[in-house]
Structures are given as C-alpha cells and as structure tokens.
mmCIF file of C-alpha atoms in Angstrom:
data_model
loop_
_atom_site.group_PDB
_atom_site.id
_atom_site.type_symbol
_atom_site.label_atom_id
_atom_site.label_comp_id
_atom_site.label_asym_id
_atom_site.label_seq_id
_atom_site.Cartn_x
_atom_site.Cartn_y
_atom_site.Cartn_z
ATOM 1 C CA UNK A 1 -10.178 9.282 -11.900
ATOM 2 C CA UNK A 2 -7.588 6.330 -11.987
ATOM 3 C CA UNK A 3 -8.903 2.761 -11.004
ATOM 4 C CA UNK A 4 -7.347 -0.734 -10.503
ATOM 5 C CA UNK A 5 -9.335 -3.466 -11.070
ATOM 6 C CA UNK A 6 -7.469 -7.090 -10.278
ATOM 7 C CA UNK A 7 -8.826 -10.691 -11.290
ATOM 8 C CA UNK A 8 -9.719 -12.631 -9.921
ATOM 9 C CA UNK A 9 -10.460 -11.901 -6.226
ATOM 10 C CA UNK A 10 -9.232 -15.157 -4.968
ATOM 11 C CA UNK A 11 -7.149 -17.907 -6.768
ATOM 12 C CA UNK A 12 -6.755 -21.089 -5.298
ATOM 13 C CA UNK A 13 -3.688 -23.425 -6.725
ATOM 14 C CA UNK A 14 -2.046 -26.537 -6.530
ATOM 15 C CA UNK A 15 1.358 -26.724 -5.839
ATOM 16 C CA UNK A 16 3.679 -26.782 -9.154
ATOM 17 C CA UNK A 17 0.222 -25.175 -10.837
ATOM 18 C CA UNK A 18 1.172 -22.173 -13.071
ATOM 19 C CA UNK A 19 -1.244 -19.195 -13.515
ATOM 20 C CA UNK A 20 -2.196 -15.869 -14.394
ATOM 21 C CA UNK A 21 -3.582 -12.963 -12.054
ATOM 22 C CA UNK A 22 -4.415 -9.529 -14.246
ATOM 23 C CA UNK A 23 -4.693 -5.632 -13.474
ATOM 24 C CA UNK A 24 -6.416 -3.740 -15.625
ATOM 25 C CA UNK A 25 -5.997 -0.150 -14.649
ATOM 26 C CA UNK A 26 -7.154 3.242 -16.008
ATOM 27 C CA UNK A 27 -4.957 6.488 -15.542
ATOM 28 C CA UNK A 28 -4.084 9.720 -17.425
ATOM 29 C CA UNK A 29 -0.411 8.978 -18.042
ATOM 30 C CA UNK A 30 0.914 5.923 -16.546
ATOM 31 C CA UNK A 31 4.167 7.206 -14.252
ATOM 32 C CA UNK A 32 4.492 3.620 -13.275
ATOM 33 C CA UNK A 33 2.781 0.296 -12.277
ATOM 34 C CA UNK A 34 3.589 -1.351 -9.071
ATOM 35 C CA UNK A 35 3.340 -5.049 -7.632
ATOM 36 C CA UNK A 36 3.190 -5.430 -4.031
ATOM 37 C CA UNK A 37 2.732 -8.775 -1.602
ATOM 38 C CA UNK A 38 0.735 -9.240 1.266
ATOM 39 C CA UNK A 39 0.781 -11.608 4.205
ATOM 40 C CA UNK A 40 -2.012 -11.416 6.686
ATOM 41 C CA UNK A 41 -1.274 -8.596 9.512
ATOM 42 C CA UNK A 42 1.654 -7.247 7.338
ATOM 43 C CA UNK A 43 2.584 -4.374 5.387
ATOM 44 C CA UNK A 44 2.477 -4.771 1.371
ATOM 45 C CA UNK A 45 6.219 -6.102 0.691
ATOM 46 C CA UNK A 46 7.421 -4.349 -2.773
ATOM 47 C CA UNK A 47 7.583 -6.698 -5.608
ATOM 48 C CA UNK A 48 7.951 -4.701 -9.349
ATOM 49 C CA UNK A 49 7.822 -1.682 -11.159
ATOM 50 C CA UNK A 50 7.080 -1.537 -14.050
ATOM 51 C CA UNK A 51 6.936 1.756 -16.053
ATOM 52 C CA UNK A 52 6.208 1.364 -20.121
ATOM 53 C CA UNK A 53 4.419 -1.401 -22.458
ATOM 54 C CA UNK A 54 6.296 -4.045 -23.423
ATOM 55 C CA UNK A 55 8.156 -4.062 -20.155
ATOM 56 C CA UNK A 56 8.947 -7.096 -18.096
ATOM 57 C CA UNK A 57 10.614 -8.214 -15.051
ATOM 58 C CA UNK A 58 11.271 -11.378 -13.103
ATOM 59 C CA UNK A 59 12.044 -12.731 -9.383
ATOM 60 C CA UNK A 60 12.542 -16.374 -8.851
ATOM 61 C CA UNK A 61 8.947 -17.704 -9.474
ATOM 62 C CA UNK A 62 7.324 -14.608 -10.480
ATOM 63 C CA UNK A 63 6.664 -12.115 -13.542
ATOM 64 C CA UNK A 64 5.062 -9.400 -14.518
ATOM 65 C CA UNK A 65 4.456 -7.914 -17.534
ATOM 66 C CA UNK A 66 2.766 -4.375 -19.041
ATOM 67 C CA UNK A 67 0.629 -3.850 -21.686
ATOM 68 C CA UNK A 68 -0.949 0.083 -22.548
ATOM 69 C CA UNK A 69 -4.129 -1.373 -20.230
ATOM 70 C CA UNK A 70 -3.063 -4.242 -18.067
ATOM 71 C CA UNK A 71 -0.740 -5.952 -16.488
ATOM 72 C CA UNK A 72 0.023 -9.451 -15.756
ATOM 73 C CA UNK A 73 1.839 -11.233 -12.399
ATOM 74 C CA UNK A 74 2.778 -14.664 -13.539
ATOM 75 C CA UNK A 75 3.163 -17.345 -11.138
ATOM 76 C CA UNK A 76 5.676 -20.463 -12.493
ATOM 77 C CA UNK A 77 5.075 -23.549 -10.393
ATOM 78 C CA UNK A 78 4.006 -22.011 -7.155
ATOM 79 C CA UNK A 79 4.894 -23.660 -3.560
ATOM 80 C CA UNK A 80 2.514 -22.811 -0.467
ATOM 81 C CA UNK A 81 4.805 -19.501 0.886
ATOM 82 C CA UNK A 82 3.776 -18.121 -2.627
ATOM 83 C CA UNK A 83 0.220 -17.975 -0.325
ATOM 84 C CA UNK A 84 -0.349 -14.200 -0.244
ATOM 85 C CA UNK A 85 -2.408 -11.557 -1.214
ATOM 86 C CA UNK A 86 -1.021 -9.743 -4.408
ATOM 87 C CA UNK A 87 -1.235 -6.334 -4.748
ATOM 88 C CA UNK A 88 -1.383 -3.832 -8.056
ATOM 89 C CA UNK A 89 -1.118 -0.046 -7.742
ATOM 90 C CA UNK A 90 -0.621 2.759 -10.366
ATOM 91 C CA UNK A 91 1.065 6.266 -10.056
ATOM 92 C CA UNK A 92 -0.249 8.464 -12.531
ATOM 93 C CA UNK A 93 1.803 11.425 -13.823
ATOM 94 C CA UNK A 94 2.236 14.377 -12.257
ATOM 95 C CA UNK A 95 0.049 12.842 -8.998
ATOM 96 C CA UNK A 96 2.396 13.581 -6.197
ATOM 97 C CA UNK A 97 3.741 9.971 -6.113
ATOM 98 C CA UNK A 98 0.372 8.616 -4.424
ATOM 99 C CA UNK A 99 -0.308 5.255 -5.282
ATOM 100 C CA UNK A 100 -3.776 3.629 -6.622
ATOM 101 C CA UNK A 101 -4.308 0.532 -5.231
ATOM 102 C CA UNK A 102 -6.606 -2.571 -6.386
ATOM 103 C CA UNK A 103 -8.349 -4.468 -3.978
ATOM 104 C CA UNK A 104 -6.148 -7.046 -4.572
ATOM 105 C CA UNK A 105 -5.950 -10.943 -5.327
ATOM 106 C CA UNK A 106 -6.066 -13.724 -2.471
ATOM 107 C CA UNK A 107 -3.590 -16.334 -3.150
ATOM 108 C CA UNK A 108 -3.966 -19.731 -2.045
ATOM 109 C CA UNK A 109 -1.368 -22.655 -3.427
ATOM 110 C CA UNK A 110 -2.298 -26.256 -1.835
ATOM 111 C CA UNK A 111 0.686 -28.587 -1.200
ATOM 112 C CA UNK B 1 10.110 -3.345 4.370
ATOM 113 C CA UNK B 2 11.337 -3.690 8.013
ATOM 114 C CA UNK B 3 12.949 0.075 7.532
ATOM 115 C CA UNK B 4 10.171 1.506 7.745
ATOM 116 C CA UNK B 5 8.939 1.930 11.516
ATOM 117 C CA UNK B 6 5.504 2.043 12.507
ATOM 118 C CA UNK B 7 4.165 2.466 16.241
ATOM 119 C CA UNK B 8 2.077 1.439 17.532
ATOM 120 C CA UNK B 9 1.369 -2.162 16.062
ATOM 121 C CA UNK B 10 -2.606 -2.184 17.654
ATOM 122 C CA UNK B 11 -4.086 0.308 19.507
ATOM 123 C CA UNK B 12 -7.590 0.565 20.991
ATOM 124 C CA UNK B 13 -9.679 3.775 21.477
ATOM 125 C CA UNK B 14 -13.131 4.829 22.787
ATOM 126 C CA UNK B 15 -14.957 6.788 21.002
ATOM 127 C CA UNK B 16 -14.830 10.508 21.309
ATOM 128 C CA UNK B 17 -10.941 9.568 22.078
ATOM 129 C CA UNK B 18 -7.630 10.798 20.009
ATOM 130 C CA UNK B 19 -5.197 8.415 18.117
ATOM 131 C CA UNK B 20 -1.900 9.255 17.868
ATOM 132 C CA UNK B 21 -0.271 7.205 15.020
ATOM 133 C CA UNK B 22 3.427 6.919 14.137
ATOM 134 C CA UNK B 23 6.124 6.423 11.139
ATOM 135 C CA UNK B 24 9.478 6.764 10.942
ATOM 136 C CA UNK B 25 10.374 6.482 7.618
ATOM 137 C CA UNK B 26 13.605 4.895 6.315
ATOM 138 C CA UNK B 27 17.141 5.877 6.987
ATOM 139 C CA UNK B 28 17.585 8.196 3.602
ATOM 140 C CA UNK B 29 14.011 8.915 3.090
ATOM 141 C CA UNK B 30 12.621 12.109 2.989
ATOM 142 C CA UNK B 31 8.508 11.688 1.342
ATOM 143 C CA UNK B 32 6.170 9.733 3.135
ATOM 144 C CA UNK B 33 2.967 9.000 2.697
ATOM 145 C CA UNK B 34 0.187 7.626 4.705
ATOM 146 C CA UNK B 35 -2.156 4.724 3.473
ATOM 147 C CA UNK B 36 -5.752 3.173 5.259
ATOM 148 C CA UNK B 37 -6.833 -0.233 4.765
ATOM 149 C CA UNK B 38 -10.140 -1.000 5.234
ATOM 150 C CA UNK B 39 -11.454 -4.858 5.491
ATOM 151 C CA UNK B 40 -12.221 -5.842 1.945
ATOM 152 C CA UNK B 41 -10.897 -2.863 0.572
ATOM 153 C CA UNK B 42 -7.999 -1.726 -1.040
ATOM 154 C CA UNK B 43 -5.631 0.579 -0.073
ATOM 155 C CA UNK B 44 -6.421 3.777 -0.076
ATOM 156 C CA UNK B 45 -4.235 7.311 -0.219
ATOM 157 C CA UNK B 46 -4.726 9.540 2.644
ATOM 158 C CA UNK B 47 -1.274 12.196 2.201
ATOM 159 C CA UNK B 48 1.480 12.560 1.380
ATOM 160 C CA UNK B 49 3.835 14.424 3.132
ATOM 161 C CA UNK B 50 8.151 15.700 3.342
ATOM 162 C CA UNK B 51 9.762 17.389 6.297
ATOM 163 C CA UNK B 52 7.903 20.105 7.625
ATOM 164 C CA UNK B 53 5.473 20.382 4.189
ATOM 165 C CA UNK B 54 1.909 18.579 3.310
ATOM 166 C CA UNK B 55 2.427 17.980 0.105
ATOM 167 C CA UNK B 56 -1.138 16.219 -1.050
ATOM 168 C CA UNK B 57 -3.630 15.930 1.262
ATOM 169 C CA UNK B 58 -6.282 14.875 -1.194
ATOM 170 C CA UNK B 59 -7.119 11.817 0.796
ATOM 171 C CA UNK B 60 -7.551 12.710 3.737
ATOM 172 C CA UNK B 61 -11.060 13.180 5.905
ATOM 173 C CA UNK B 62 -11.739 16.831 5.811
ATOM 174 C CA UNK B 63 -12.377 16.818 9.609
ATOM 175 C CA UNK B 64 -11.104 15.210 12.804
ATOM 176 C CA UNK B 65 -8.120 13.790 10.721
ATOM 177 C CA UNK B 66 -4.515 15.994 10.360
ATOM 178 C CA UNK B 67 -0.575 14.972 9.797
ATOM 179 C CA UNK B 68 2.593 16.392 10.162
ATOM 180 C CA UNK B 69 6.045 15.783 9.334
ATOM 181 C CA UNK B 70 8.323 17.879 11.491
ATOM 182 C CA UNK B 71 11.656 18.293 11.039
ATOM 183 C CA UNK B 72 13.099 16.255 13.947
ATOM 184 C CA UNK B 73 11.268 13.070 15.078
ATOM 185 C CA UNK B 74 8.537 11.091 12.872
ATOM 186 C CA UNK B 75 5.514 11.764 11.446
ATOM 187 C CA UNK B 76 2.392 11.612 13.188
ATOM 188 C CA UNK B 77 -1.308 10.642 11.998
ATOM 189 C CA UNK B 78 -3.994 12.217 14.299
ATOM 190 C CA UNK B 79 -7.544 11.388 14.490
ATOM 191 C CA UNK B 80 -9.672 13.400 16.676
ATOM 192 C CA UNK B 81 -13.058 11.856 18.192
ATOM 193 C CA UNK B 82 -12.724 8.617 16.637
ATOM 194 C CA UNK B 83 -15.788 7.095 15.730
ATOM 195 C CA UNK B 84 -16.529 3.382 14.881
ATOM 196 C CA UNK B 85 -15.962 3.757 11.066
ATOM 197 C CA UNK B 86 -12.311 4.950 11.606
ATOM 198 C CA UNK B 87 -11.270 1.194 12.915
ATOM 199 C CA UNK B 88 -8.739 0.197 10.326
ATOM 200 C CA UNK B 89 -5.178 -0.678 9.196
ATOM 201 C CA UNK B 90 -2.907 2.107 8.742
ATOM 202 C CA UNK B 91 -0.026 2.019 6.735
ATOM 203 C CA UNK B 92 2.681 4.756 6.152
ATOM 204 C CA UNK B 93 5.626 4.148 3.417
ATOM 205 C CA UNK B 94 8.238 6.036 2.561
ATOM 206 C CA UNK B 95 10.303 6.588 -0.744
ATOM 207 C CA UNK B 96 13.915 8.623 -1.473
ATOM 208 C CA UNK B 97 12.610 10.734 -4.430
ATOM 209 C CA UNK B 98 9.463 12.070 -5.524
ATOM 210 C CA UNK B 99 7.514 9.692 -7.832
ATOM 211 C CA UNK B 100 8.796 6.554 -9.954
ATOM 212 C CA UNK B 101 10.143 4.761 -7.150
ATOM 213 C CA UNK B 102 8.713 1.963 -4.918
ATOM 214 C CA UNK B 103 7.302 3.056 -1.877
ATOM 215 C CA UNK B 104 8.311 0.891 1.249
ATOM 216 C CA UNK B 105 5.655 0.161 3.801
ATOM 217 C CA UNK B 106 5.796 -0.649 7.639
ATOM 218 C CA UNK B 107 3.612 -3.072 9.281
ATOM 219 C CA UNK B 108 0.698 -0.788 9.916
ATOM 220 C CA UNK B 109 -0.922 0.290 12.744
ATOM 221 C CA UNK B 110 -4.300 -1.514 13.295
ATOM 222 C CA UNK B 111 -6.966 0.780 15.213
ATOM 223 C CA UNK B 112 -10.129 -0.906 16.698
ATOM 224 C CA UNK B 113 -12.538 1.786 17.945
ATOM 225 C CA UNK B 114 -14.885 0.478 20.858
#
C-alpha cells in the first residue's frame, strides 16, 4: 500500500527564517510526486510535480526536490502569506491517477 | 484552482437525509476525481471518474455512497442516510489526461451532519 508521511506536523518560523519540511513516501513505482498548498477553508492550490530522483523545481520562495524515498519543499526567507498548510501526494504507476496524500505540514511564519 | 466549480460551499443535513454534492470540472477536462477531508486527516481518494464511466471506485464507502459523471451537466457525489461520521470536506479535482498531471481542486464542499 503507498503511504506519505510529512515532517514535521507543524513548523513555526520567523520571518526571513529558511527551512526544511520532508515527505517520505512509499509506492510501487513512483508515476509522480506532487506539492500542493493549503489555506484554511480552501481547496489544495497545486504547487510541483515532480516525477524522477534528482529532479528539482522552483517558484519564487519555494523548492522542492526528489530523492528515490523523499522529497524536500524548501522554504528561502519566508514572509507571513507563506502561512499555509503544505501538502505532499504520490501517484503510483498504473493507479488510475488517484493521488496519496500526507496529512500534511502546518505552516506558521511570524513577522 | 478557481476552474474548478464546486457547489455547494456548506451544506447541512439530518441524519437519515441525502446529500447531493457537485463539481464541474474545468473547461478542457475530462477525469475527475473526488477527494474527503477529514479533520486531522489527510486527504483521502474516494473515485475517480470520466464522462459517463467510473473508472476507480476503490475509495469509496461500499454503501450509502455512489457518483456519476454524465455526459451533459457535472458530476454528482451522493450520500444516502448520512450519518454523523460522514461530516467532512469534500473536494473534487479535475485533470486533462489520465495520470502525470496535476490535478486542480475546487474549494470543497463542507458537510456538517446534525
């Protein structure tokens, strides 16, 4: 069975304060691994795919990265709208596109 | 993610009462799928559907809960005789091709069941 786990649960930050948060996923065959945001009483807002090791890609203060069991969303001097929950999701080969979600990582940068 | 249409926003059932949820997908895309979100959980697969065809249905309550996709007008969630432990977020999201491509949500429809 594919699982997502992401660390930490909840990361708090001060402003300009760079950091780390980590998936570590299981799956047969890794079709791709996805990034989604969060705001409270929204929909997840599509960040990143990523789809082989080694792979990276950036968006103005973010990046994530891929290795063969984890992935990486780094954060590069956050402001307060970086404040979200960040989500990490894995579609497994031949799995009818479905997506495995973690349970995602609570984001909270202090101006 | 605005393309993706979701009605509506809150809705509040009895129980022993139907919910009727709704997506329309975005303009272009044909496979949707439909998501719950419990609180403190993660998202969880429920099905994945295309026009007129369940595709994977793997994750979906094997009774009170069904889906379609018809082939005019959007794609409905049903839940017969909700019951308390059905209050949740639901999210559909919709993608142009089948696998390796994001997935673009809607804003969910949040069910409270009293």
């Amino acid at each position: 069975e594919d699982q997502v786990t992401q660390s930490p649960e909840a990361l708090r930050l001060q402003e300009g304060e760079s950091s780390s948060l980590n998936c570590s996923y299981t799956v047969s065959g890794l079709r791709g691994l996805f990034w989604y945001r969060q705001d409270p009483g929204k929909g997840p807002e599509f960040l990143f795919t990523l789809y082989s090791a080694g792979e990276e890609k950036e968006k103005e203060r973010l990046k994530a990265t891929l290795t063969k069991k984890e992935s990486f969303l780094h954060i590069t001097a956050p402001k307060p709208e970086d404040s979200a929950t960040y989500l990490c999701a894995v579609q497994a080969d031949g799995a009818n596109s479905k997506l495995t979600f973690g349970k995602g990582i609570t984001l909270s940068v202090r101006p | 993610n605005a393309g993706v249409m979701q009605n509506p926003r809150h809705l509040v059932r009895r129980r022993g009462q139907e919910a009727r949820l709704r997506c329309s997908p975005m303009k272009g895309h044909s496979h949707v799928y439909w998501y719950r979100q419990l609180p403190e959980e993660g998202l969880k697969f429920m099905v994945y559907l295309q026009k007129e065809n369940i595709i994977d249905e793997s994750g979906m309550p094997k009774e009170r809960f069904s889906a379609e996709f018809p082939k005019e007008g959007p794609s409905i969630l049903r839940i017969q005789q909700v019951v308390r432990g059905d209050s949740a977020a639901y999210f559909c999201a919709s993608s142009p091709l089948d696998g390796g491509t994001e997935a673009f949500f809607g804003q969910g429809t949040r069910l409270t069941v009293v």
